Amino acid sequence: MTRIYVIDAGVLISTWTDKKKDASFITTPGIIQEVRNRLSKFRAETLFLLEKMQQREPSHDAIAYIESTATQTGDSSVLSKNDIDLIALAYMLKNEGFEPTLVSTDFAVLNTASQLNLPIIDPNDKFSQRITWGLKCPACNYKTKSRASSVECPVCGTTMRRTPLKKNKKS
Ligand SMILES: [Zn+2]
């Protein structure tokens, strides 16, 4: 099986891809459009020219699956369309028999991918725990597993905030 790195826009800002000499990279067309920084653009264009990187759209089925997983982990409110597509691409490649590793600096992306047991790399090495999010009332400390992005506290009516309910050490 072929190891393939599914890379986020933030990864192209760093020199991470430069260090992976014999690796294959893949990303989504949406992520490429997100790349604005000149050095990152140059890096992406070079990888395309060298045929070390491809771009591919994830399937609708994969996107729907990731959306439902992100709702369960509580990450859906902070994931962009591009984030969802990128995780869906990694998930789809895994189902096709590849060995995808998702490379991102975005904790919500890494968190959702790790819940799906997709291998992940944080080039900055800051992501260490996977988190299940819930809501907490800042006034009375009422907690709920509700995954809604914003909801009023049933006890005191204050707008509740996203809070980590459960942390698992990275496996
Ligand atoms: Zn409250």
Tab-separated table of N, CA and C and ligand atoms in Angstrom:
chain	number	residue	atom	x	y	z
A	1	MET	N	0.837	-1.200	0.000
A	1	MET	CA	0.000	0.000	0.000
A	1	MET	C	0.870	1.248	0.000
A	2	THR	N	0.372	2.289	-0.593
A	2	THR	CA	1.145	3.522	-0.725
A	2	THR	C	0.779	4.514	0.365
A	3	ARG	N	1.787	5.032	1.022
A	3	ARG	CA	1.602	6.085	2.029
A	3	ARG	C	1.392	7.399	1.293
A	4	ILE	N	0.330	8.073	1.634
A	4	ILE	CA	0.050	9.360	0.987
A	4	ILE	C	-0.319	10.391	2.058
A	5	TYR	N	0.219	11.578	1.928
A	5	TYR	CA	-0.045	12.642	2.904
A	5	TYR	C	-1.126	13.577	2.379
A	6	VAL	N	-2.213	13.677	3.134
A	6	VAL	CA	-3.330	14.558	2.783
A	6	VAL	C	-3.067	15.876	3.495
A	7	ILE	N	-2.753	16.922	2.749
A	7	ILE	CA	-2.247	18.134	3.409
A	7	ILE	C	-3.201	19.331	3.362
A	8	ASP	N	-3.182	20.041	4.463
A	8	ASP	CA	-3.992	21.234	4.681
A	8	ASP	C	-3.215	22.477	4.192
A	9	ALA	N	-3.938	23.578	3.981
A	9	ALA	CA	-3.309	24.813	3.488
A	9	ALA	C	-2.173	25.283	4.393
A	10	GLY	N	-2.381	25.173	5.706
A	10	GLY	CA	-1.383	25.632	6.674
A	10	GLY	C	-0.056	24.898	6.573
A	11	VAL	N	-0.112	23.653	6.069
A	11	VAL	CA	1.105	22.844	5.951
A	11	VAL	C	2.027	23.411	4.869
A	12	LEU	N	1.413	24.003	3.826
A	12	LEU	CA	2.212	24.560	2.721
A	12	LEU	C	2.950	25.829	3.125
A	13	ILE	N	2.545	26.431	4.242
A	13	ILE	CA	3.249	27.612	4.751
A	13	ILE	C	4.578	27.188	5.379
A	14	SER	N	4.583	26.002	5.981
A	14	SER	CA	5.798	25.524	6.648
A	14	SER	C	6.721	24.815	5.650
A	15	THR	N	7.879	24.410	6.139
A	15	THR	CA	8.826	23.700	5.281
A	15	THR	C	8.652	22.185	5.398
A	16	TRP	N	7.540	21.782	6.004
A	16	TRP	CA	7.327	20.359	6.264
A	16	TRP	C	7.417	19.495	4.991
A	17	THR	N	6.756	19.947	3.909
A	17	THR	CA	6.764	19.144	2.670
A	17	THR	C	8.175	19.061	2.071
A	18	ASP	N	8.980	20.113	2.279
A	18	ASP	CA	10.343	20.118	1.739
A	18	ASP	C	11.196	18.998	2.344
A	19	LYS	N	10.856	18.641	3.576
A	19	LYS	CA	11.654	17.627	4.285
A	19	LYS	C	11.264	16.204	3.894
A	20	LYS	N	10.076	16.056	3.302
A	20	LYS	CA	9.597	14.721	2.916
A	20	LYS	C	9.940	14.474	1.452
A	21	LYS	N	11.162	14.088	1.197
A	21	LYS	CA	11.675	14.035	-0.169
A	21	LYS	C	10.922	13.058	-1.097
A	22	ASP	N	10.661	11.861	-0.643
A	22	ASP	CA	10.075	10.861	-1.534
A	22	ASP	C	8.581	10.647	-1.305
A	23	ALA	N	7.941	11.602	-0.679
A	23	ALA	CA	6.533	11.419	-0.324
A	23	ALA	C	5.584	11.858	-1.438
A	24	SER	N	4.353	11.321	-1.386
A	24	SER	CA	3.285	11.772	-2.271
A	24	SER	C	2.296	12.581	-1.455
A	25	PHE	N	1.849	13.699	-2.029
A	25	PHE	CA	0.896	14.565	-1.342
A	25	PHE	C	-0.387	14.672	-2.144
A	26	ILE	N	-1.455	14.906	-1.419
A	26	ILE	CA	-2.737	15.135	-2.079
A	26	ILE	C	-3.515	16.154	-1.263
A	27	THR	N	-4.338	16.923	-1.929
A	27	THR	CA	-5.199	17.873	-1.233
A	27	THR	C	-6.455	18.092	-2.078
A	28	THR	N	-7.320	18.981	-1.618
A	28	THR	CA	-8.556	19.243	-2.378
A	28	THR	C	-8.401	20.549	-3.173
A	29	PRO	N	-9.153	20.717	-4.256
A	29	PRO	CA	-9.099	21.980	-5.007
A	29	PRO	C	-9.445	23.176	-4.116
A	30	GLY	N	-10.341	22.981	-3.160
A	30	GLY	CA	-10.732	24.066	-2.238
A	30	GLY	C	-9.568	24.537	-1.391
A	31	ILE	N	-8.739	23.610	-0.931
A	31	ILE	CA	-7.561	23.964	-0.120
A	31	ILE	C	-6.570	24.761	-0.965
A	32	ILE	N	-6.377	24.341	-2.213
A	32	ILE	CA	-5.445	25.061	-3.098
A	32	ILE	C	-5.907	26.510	-3.300
A	33	GLN	N	-7.225	26.682	-3.423
A	33	GLN	CA	-7.763	28.048	-3.571
A	33	GLN	C	-7.553	28.882	-2.314
A	34	GLU	N	-7.496	28.203	-1.170
A	34	GLU	CA	-7.326	28.882	0.109
A	34	GLU	C	-5.897	29.412	0.278
A	35	VAL	N	-4.952	28.823	-0.474
A	35	VAL	CA	-3.546	29.209	-0.354
A	35	VAL	C	-3.324	30.569	-1.003
A	36	ARG	N	-3.032	31.582	-0.195
A	36	ARG	CA	-2.870	32.949	-0.691
A	36	ARG	C	-1.410	33.416	-0.591
A	37	ASN	N	-0.769	32.968	0.466
A	37	ASN	CA	0.614	33.332	0.742
A	37	ASN	C	1.526	32.964	-0.444
A	38	ARG	N	2.411	33.862	-0.861
A	38	ARG	CA	3.180	33.663	-2.085
A	38	ARG	C	4.123	32.469	-2.026
A	39	LEU	N	4.786	32.321	-0.907
A	39	LEU	CA	5.720	31.202	-0.756
A	39	LEU	C	4.969	29.869	-0.773
A	40	SER	N	3.796	29.835	-0.121
A	40	SER	CA	2.984	28.615	-0.097
A	40	SER	C	2.490	28.263	-1.491
A	41	LYS	N	2.091	29.301	-2.254
A	41	LYS	CA	1.625	29.092	-3.628
A	41	LYS	C	2.744	28.506	-4.482
A	42	PHE	N	3.913	29.084	-4.334
A	42	PHE	CA	5.083	28.619	-5.076
A	42	PHE	C	5.388	27.162	-4.729
A	43	ARG	N	5.291	26.849	-3.426
A	43	ARG	CA	5.553	25.493	-2.968
A	43	ARG	C	4.550	24.522	-3.585
A	44	ALA	N	3.270	24.912	-3.586
A	44	ALA	CA	2.213	24.054	-4.156
A	44	ALA	C	2.439	23.860	-5.653
A	45	GLU	N	2.760	24.943	-6.369
A	45	GLU	CA	2.974	24.841	-7.821
A	45	GLU	C	4.160	23.943	-8.145
A	46	THR	N	5.207	24.049	-7.344
A	46	THR	CA	6.383	23.206	-7.553
A	46	THR	C	6.034	21.730	-7.355
A	47	LEU	N	5.265	21.443	-6.300
A	47	LEU	CA	4.880	20.052	-6.030
A	47	LEU	C	4.013	19.491	-7.164
A	48	PHE	N	3.140	20.339	-7.730
A	48	PHE	CA	2.322	19.901	-8.880
A	48	PHE	C	3.212	19.612	-10.090
A	49	LEU	N	4.154	20.522	-10.360
A	49	LEU	CA	5.052	20.366	-11.507
A	49	LEU	C	5.898	19.103	-11.402
A	50	LEU	N	6.328	18.807	-10.188
A	50	LEU	CA	7.156	17.616	-9.962
A	50	LEU	C	6.304	16.342	-9.884
A	51	GLU	N	4.976	16.532	-10.040
A	51	GLU	CA	4.016	15.423	-9.938
A	51	GLU	C	4.113	14.703	-8.599
A	52	LYS	N	4.425	15.466	-7.565
A	52	LYS	CA	4.466	14.913	-6.210
A	52	LYS	C	3.153	15.173	-5.488
A	53	MET	N	2.337	16.054	-6.059
A	53	MET	CA	1.065	16.371	-5.424
A	53	MET	C	-0.073	16.312	-6.445
A	54	GLN	N	-1.215	15.794	-5.972
A	54	GLN	CA	-2.426	15.778	-6.786
A	54	GLN	C	-3.521	16.518	-6.033
A	55	GLN	N	-4.571	16.911	-6.746
A	55	GLN	CA	-5.759	17.419	-6.062
A	55	GLN	C	-6.963	16.606	-6.490
A	56	ARG	N	-7.857	16.370	-5.536
A	56	ARG	CA	-9.011	15.536	-5.790
A	56	ARG	C	-10.177	15.960	-4.900
A	57	GLU	N	-11.377	15.883	-5.451
A	57	GLU	CA	-12.580	16.183	-4.663
A	57	GLU	C	-13.008	14.918	-3.914
A	58	PRO	N	-13.421	15.042	-2.643
A	58	PRO	CA	-13.960	13.868	-1.947
A	58	PRO	C	-15.369	13.551	-2.464
A	59	SER	N	-15.808	12.317	-2.230
A	59	SER	CA	-17.149	11.925	-2.673
A	59	SER	C	-18.213	12.524	-1.748
A	60	HIS	N	-19.432	12.597	-2.248
A	60	HIS	CA	-20.545	13.106	-1.425
A	60	HIS	C	-20.778	12.229	-0.193
A	61	ASP	N	-20.634	10.915	-0.374
A	61	ASP	CA	-20.815	9.980	0.746
A	61	ASP	C	-19.793	10.253	1.847
A	62	ALA	N	-18.546	10.453	1.439
A	62	ALA	CA	-17.488	10.706	2.424
A	62	ALA	C	-17.757	12.018	3.164
A	63	ILE	N	-18.190	13.039	2.438
A	63	ILE	CA	-18.479	14.342	3.063
A	63	ILE	C	-19.609	14.199	4.099
A	64	ALA	N	-20.664	13.472	3.702
A	64	ALA	CA	-21.806	13.292	4.615
A	64	ALA	C	-21.369	12.559	5.882
A	65	TYR	N	-20.499	11.561	5.719
A	65	TYR	CA	-20.020	10.792	6.867
A	65	TYR	C	-19.197	11.673	7.817
A	66	ILE	N	-18.329	12.500	7.257
A	66	ILE	CA	-17.487	13.382	8.087
A	66	ILE	C	-18.358	14.424	8.801
A	67	GLU	N	-19.360	14.944	8.099
A	67	GLU	CA	-20.243	15.930	8.736
A	67	GLU	C	-20.930	15.332	9.962
A	68	SER	N	-21.371	14.078	9.859
A	68	SER	CA	-22.051	13.477	11.004
A	68	SER	C	-21.069	13.161	12.133
A	69	THR	N	-19.847	12.767	11.787
A	69	THR	CA	-18.832	12.508	12.821
A	69	THR	C	-18.463	13.794	13.556
A	70	ALA	N	-18.297	14.885	12.803
A	70	ALA	CA	-17.927	16.167	13.419
A	70	ALA	C	-19.044	16.666	14.333
A	71	THR	N	-20.286	16.339	14.003
A	71	THR	CA	-21.394	16.720	14.873
A	71	THR	C	-21.296	15.958	16.191
A	72	GLN	N	-20.928	14.675	16.105
A	72	GLN	CA	-20.783	13.864	17.329
A	72	GLN	C	-19.627	14.328	18.208
A	73	THR	N	-18.516	14.752	17.606
A	73	THR	CA	-17.376	15.173	18.426
A	73	THR	C	-17.534	16.607	18.910
A	74	GLY	N	-18.516	17.337	18.358
A	74	GLY	CA	-18.704	18.731	18.751
A	74	GLY	C	-17.803	19.683	17.991
A	75	ASP	N	-17.122	19.189	16.956
A	75	ASP	CA	-16.210	20.035	16.189
A	75	ASP	C	-16.889	20.737	15.020
A	76	SER	N	-18.126	20.351	14.708
A	76	SER	CA	-18.739	20.834	13.464
A	76	SER	C	-18.876	22.352	13.403
A	77	SER	N	-19.080	23.003	14.565
A	77	SER	CA	-19.267	24.457	14.553
A	77	SER	C	-17.995	25.216	14.172
A	78	VAL	N	-16.831	24.585	14.304
A	78	VAL	CA	-15.585	25.279	13.990
A	78	VAL	C	-14.893	24.741	12.733
A	79	LEU	N	-15.511	23.759	12.086
A	79	LEU	CA	-14.908	23.221	10.858
A	79	LEU	C	-15.474	23.939	9.637
A	80	SER	N	-14.588	24.382	8.751
A	80	SER	CA	-15.034	25.021	7.508
A	80	SER	C	-15.371	23.946	6.481
A	81	LYS	N	-15.981	24.378	5.374
A	81	LYS	CA	-16.271	23.456	4.265
A	81	LYS	C	-14.972	22.788	3.773
A	82	ASN	N	-13.904	23.575	3.677
A	82	ASN	CA	-12.613	23.027	3.244
A	82	ASN	C	-12.059	22.003	4.230
A	83	ASP	N	-12.256	22.261	5.518
A	83	ASP	CA	-11.803	21.324	6.556
A	83	ASP	C	-12.521	19.981	6.394
A	84	ILE	N	-13.848	20.050	6.252
A	84	ILE	CA	-14.666	18.843	6.096
A	84	ILE	C	-14.226	18.062	4.848
A	85	ASP	N	-14.038	18.801	3.735
A	85	ASP	CA	-13.628	18.157	2.481
A	85	ASP	C	-12.286	17.446	2.634
A	86	LEU	N	-11.364	18.092	3.344
A	86	LEU	CA	-10.024	17.515	3.495
A	86	LEU	C	-10.080	16.208	4.303
A	87	ILE	N	-10.829	16.215	5.399
A	87	ILE	CA	-10.957	15.005	6.217
A	87	ILE	C	-11.672	13.923	5.386
A	88	ALA	N	-12.698	14.339	4.623
A	88	ALA	CA	-13.447	13.398	3.779
A	88	ALA	C	-12.539	12.762	2.728
A	89	LEU	N	-11.613	13.552	2.197
A	89	LEU	CA	-10.670	13.017	1.205
A	89	LEU	C	-9.792	11.924	1.838
A	90	ALA	N	-9.277	12.193	3.036
A	90	ALA	CA	-8.448	11.200	3.737
A	90	ALA	C	-9.246	9.928	4.015
A	91	TYR	N	-10.488	10.105	4.466
A	91	TYR	CA	-11.362	8.980	4.778
A	91	TYR	C	-11.652	8.147	3.518
A	92	MET	N	-11.909	8.831	2.412
A	92	MET	CA	-12.201	8.164	1.147
A	92	MET	C	-10.985	7.366	0.647
A	93	LEU	N	-9.801	7.968	0.759
A	93	LEU	CA	-8.578	7.286	0.316
A	93	LEU	C	-8.326	6.023	1.135
A	94	LYS	N	-8.622	6.107	2.436
A	94	LYS	CA	-8.443	4.943	3.301
A	94	LYS	C	-9.348	3.802	2.829
A	95	ASN	N	-10.596	4.154	2.480
A	95	ASN	CA	-11.539	3.144	1.988
A	95	ASN	C	-11.124	2.576	0.633
A	96	GLU	N	-10.313	3.331	-0.095
A	96	GLU	CA	-9.828	2.864	-1.404
A	96	GLU	C	-8.556	2.027	-1.267
A	97	GLY	N	-8.077	1.842	-0.023
A	97	GLY	CA	-6.919	0.978	0.203
A	97	GLY	C	-5.591	1.698	0.320
A	98	PHE	N	-5.624	3.026	0.296
A	98	PHE	CA	-4.383	3.778	0.506
A	98	PHE	C	-4.095	3.848	2.007
A	99	GLU	N	-2.895	4.326	2.334
A	99	GLU	CA	-2.550	4.600	3.741
A	99	GLU	C	-2.424	6.098	3.889
A	100	PRO	N	-3.559	6.807	4.059
A	100	PRO	CA	-3.469	8.260	4.148
A	100	PRO	C	-3.112	8.737	5.548
A	101	THR	N	-2.277	9.749	5.616
A	101	THR	CA	-1.998	10.435	6.877
A	101	THR	C	-2.427	11.880	6.685
A	102	LEU	N	-3.294	12.362	7.567
A	102	LEU	CA	-3.778	13.731	7.442
A	102	LEU	C	-2.815	14.675	8.146
A	103	VAL	N	-2.305	15.652	7.412
A	103	VAL	CA	-1.335	16.590	7.962
A	103	VAL	C	-1.986	17.973	8.032
A	104	SER	N	-2.148	18.474	9.261
A	104	SER	CA	-2.826	19.756	9.439
A	104	SER	C	-2.334	20.437	10.703
A	105	THR	N	-2.465	21.758	10.737
A	105	THR	CA	-2.127	22.508	11.950
A	105	THR	C	-3.406	22.912	12.693
A	106	ASP	N	-4.559	22.502	12.148
A	106	ASP	CA	-5.850	22.890	12.706
A	106	ASP	C	-6.322	21.818	13.702
A	107	PHE	N	-6.482	22.201	14.968
A	107	PHE	CA	-6.822	21.211	15.996
A	107	PHE	C	-8.173	20.545	15.767
A	108	ALA	N	-9.154	21.287	15.247
A	108	ALA	CA	-10.478	20.693	15.016
A	108	ALA	C	-10.391	19.633	13.915
A	109	VAL	N	-9.579	19.899	12.895
A	109	VAL	CA	-9.364	18.925	11.816
A	109	VAL	C	-8.686	17.681	12.382
A	110	LEU	N	-7.623	17.885	13.159
A	110	LEU	CA	-6.875	16.764	13.741
A	110	LEU	C	-7.755	15.976	14.707
A	111	ASN	N	-8.558	16.697	15.469
A	111	ASN	CA	-9.427	16.042	16.454
A	111	ASN	C	-10.453	15.135	15.771
A	112	THR	N	-11.112	15.657	14.741
A	112	THR	CA	-12.121	14.870	14.036
A	112	THR	C	-11.472	13.666	13.348
A	113	ALA	N	-10.329	13.887	12.710
A	113	ALA	CA	-9.641	12.787	12.018
A	113	ALA	C	-9.217	11.694	12.994
A	114	SER	N	-8.769	12.096	14.184
A	114	SER	CA	-8.317	11.095	15.154
A	114	SER	C	-9.490	10.271	15.691
A	115	GLN	N	-10.689	10.880	15.749
A	115	GLN	CA	-11.880	10.124	16.170
A	115	GLN	C	-12.217	9.043	15.141
A	116	LEU	N	-11.820	9.277	13.886
A	116	LEU	CA	-12.064	8.315	12.803
A	116	LEU	C	-10.912	7.316	12.680
A	117	ASN	N	-9.962	7.407	13.626
A	117	ASN	CA	-8.771	6.563	13.605
A	117	ASN	C	-7.936	6.731	12.340
A	118	LEU	N	-7.979	7.928	11.772
A	118	LEU	CA	-7.094	8.236	10.647
A	118	LEU	C	-5.753	8.675	11.229
A	119	PRO	N	-4.637	8.196	10.679
A	119	PRO	CA	-3.344	8.681	11.173
A	119	PRO	C	-3.225	10.184	10.921
A	120	ILE	N	-2.680	10.905	11.902
A	120	ILE	CA	-2.565	12.359	11.774
A	120	ILE	C	-1.152	12.818	12.106
A	121	ILE	N	-0.766	13.940	11.509
A	121	ILE	CA	0.497	14.592	11.845
A	121	ILE	C	0.216	16.079	12.027
A	122	ASP	N	0.695	16.623	13.120
A	122	ASP	CA	0.677	18.066	13.314
A	122	ASP	C	2.123	18.529	13.114
A	123	PRO	N	2.415	19.253	12.016
A	123	PRO	CA	3.805	19.665	11.758
A	123	PRO	C	4.384	20.504	12.895
A	124	ASN	N	3.534	21.188	13.645
A	124	ASN	CA	4.012	22.003	14.772
A	124	ASN	C	4.129	21.187	16.053
A	125	ASP	N	3.609	19.949	16.008
A	125	ASP	CA	3.693	19.036	17.143
A	125	ASP	C	3.013	19.574	18.399
A	126	LYS	N	1.907	20.269	18.239
A	126	LYS	CA	1.225	20.839	19.400
A	126	LYS	C	-0.028	20.077	19.795
A	127	PHE	N	-0.551	19.292	18.839
A	127	PHE	CA	-1.786	18.560	19.121
A	127	PHE	C	-1.461	17.311	19.921
A	128	SER	N	-2.067	17.149	21.099
A	128	SER	CA	-1.704	15.982	21.898
A	128	SER	C	-2.889	15.183	22.404
A	129	GLN	N	-4.062	15.772	22.430
A	129	GLN	CA	-5.189	15.057	23.014
A	129	GLN	C	-6.380	15.122	22.106
A	130	ARG	N	-7.171	14.058	22.108
A	130	ARG	CA	-8.422	14.208	21.399
A	130	ARG	C	-9.528	14.553	22.373
A	131	ILE	N	-10.421	15.360	21.913
A	131	ILE	CA	-11.391	15.993	22.799
A	131	ILE	C	-12.806	15.773	22.295
A	132	THR	N	-13.696	15.443	23.225
A	132	THR	CA	-15.117	15.473	22.896
A	132	THR	C	-15.675	16.752	23.490
A	133	TRP	N	-16.293	17.556	22.623
A	133	TRP	CA	-16.779	18.854	23.064
A	133	TRP	C	-18.230	18.787	23.519
A	134	GLY	N	-18.560	19.633	24.482
A	134	GLY	CA	-19.939	19.801	24.910
A	134	GLY	C	-20.169	21.280	25.151
A	135	LEU	N	-21.185	21.593	25.918
A	135	LEU	CA	-21.463	22.995	26.232
A	135	LEU	C	-21.462	23.187	27.736
A	136	LYS	N	-20.982	24.362	28.159
A	136	LYS	CA	-20.954	24.672	29.583
A	136	LYS	C	-21.494	26.088	29.776
A	137	CYS	N	-22.291	26.256	30.821
A	137	CYS	CA	-22.818	27.578	31.133
A	137	CYS	C	-21.763	28.355	31.927
A	138	PRO	N	-21.348	29.546	31.444
A	138	PRO	CA	-20.329	30.311	32.171
A	138	PRO	C	-20.847	30.894	33.487
A	139	ALA	N	-22.183	30.971	33.644
A	139	ALA	CA	-22.743	31.565	34.866
A	139	ALA	C	-22.931	30.540	35.975
A	140	CYS	N	-23.573	29.402	35.648
A	140	CYS	CA	-23.888	28.448	36.719
A	140	CYS	C	-23.155	27.114	36.578
A	141	ASN	N	-22.290	27.011	35.559
A	141	ASN	CA	-21.482	25.803	35.348
A	141	ASN	C	-22.266	24.551	34.944
A	142	TYR	N	-23.525	24.721	34.522
A	142	TYR	CA	-24.282	23.580	34.012
A	142	TYR	C	-23.589	23.061	32.761
A	143	LYS	N	-23.441	21.718	32.656
A	143	LYS	CA	-22.788	21.120	31.483
A	143	LYS	C	-23.739	20.194	30.761
A	144	THR	N	-23.619	20.149	29.441
A	144	THR	CA	-24.438	19.230	28.664
A	144	THR	C	-23.627	18.658	27.512
A	145	LYS	N	-24.017	17.474	27.074
A	145	LYS	CA	-23.349	16.864	25.936
A	145	LYS	C	-23.910	17.374	24.615
A	146	SER	N	-24.860	18.284	24.680
A	146	SER	CA	-25.474	18.814	23.458
A	146	SER	C	-24.401	19.309	22.490
A	147	ARG	N	-24.613	19.007	21.180
A	147	ARG	CA	-23.595	19.382	20.192
A	147	ARG	C	-23.928	20.681	19.462
A	148	ALA	N	-25.027	21.303	19.829
A	148	ALA	CA	-25.381	22.559	19.152
A	148	ALA	C	-24.276	23.584	19.366
A	149	SER	N	-24.091	24.490	18.426
A	149	SER	CA	-22.964	25.423	18.536
A	149	SER	C	-23.240	26.490	19.596
A	150	SER	N	-24.475	26.815	19.799
A	150	SER	CA	-24.811	27.809	20.809
A	150	SER	C	-26.241	27.571	21.287
A	151	VAL	N	-26.408	27.516	22.590
A	151	VAL	CA	-27.731	27.246	23.129
A	151	VAL	C	-27.843	27.907	24.502
A	152	GLU	N	-29.050	28.245	24.896
A	152	GLU	CA	-29.225	28.876	26.204
A	152	GLU	C	-29.224	27.830	27.314
A	153	CYS	N	-28.648	28.200	28.439
A	153	CYS	CA	-28.615	27.312	29.596
A	153	CYS	C	-30.050	27.047	30.073
A	154	PRO	N	-30.431	25.754	30.245
A	154	PRO	CA	-31.800	25.452	30.691
A	154	PRO	C	-32.033	25.837	32.154
A	155	VAL	N	-30.953	26.075	32.894
A	155	VAL	CA	-31.079	26.438	34.309
A	155	VAL	C	-31.242	27.946	34.489
A	156	CYS	N	-30.340	28.728	33.848
A	156	CYS	CA	-30.352	30.170	34.098
A	156	CYS	C	-30.500	31.034	32.852
A	157	GLY	N	-30.504	30.444	31.668
A	157	GLY	CA	-30.774	31.207	30.456
A	157	GLY	C	-29.576	31.899	29.824
A	158	THR	N	-28.388	31.756	30.426
A	158	THR	CA	-27.172	32.350	29.853
A	158	THR	C	-26.774	31.557	28.603
A	159	THR	N	-26.161	32.227	27.617
A	159	THR	CA	-25.679	31.511	26.430
A	159	THR	C	-24.497	30.634	26.818
A	160	MET	N	-24.609	29.351	26.475
A	160	MET	CA	-23.578	28.402	26.880
A	160	MET	C	-22.406	28.423	25.904
A	161	ARG	N	-21.243	27.975	26.373
A	161	ARG	CA	-20.028	27.987	25.560
A	161	ARG	C	-19.502	26.576	25.365
A	162	ARG	N	-18.781	26.408	24.243
A	162	ARG	CA	-18.169	25.131	23.933
A	162	ARG	C	-17.104	24.794	24.991
A	163	THR	N	-17.111	23.567	25.471
A	163	THR	CA	-16.143	23.181	26.488
A	163	THR	C	-15.718	21.726	26.281
A	164	PRO	N	-14.468	21.381	26.587
A	164	PRO	CA	-14.080	19.976	26.446
A	164	PRO	C	-14.701	19.135	27.553
A	165	LEU	N	-15.397	18.065	27.191
A	165	LEU	CA	-16.019	17.201	28.193
A	165	LEU	C	-15.124	16.032	28.521
A	166	LYS	N	-14.458	15.521	27.501
A	166	LYS	CA	-13.694	14.302	27.685
A	166	LYS	C	-12.409	14.431	26.887
A	167	LYS	N	-11.282	14.128	27.510
A	167	LYS	CA	-10.020	14.154	26.806
A	167	LYS	C	-9.410	12.775	26.841
A	168	ASN	N	-8.966	12.309	25.695
A	168	ASN	CA	-8.258	11.037	25.624
A	168	ASN	C	-6.848	11.326	25.158
A	169	LYS	N	-5.891	10.699	25.790
A	169	LYS	CA	-4.502	10.860	25.330
A	169	LYS	C	-4.399	10.296	23.928
A	170	LYS	N	-3.612	10.974	23.130
A	170	LYS	CA	-3.363	10.526	21.755
A	170	LYS	C	-2.816	9.100	21.784
A	171	SER	N	-3.398	8.229	20.970
A	171	SER	CA	-2.936	6.824	20.985
A	171	SER	C	-1.788	6.642	20.014
B	1	ZN	ZN	-26.615	28.469	33.634
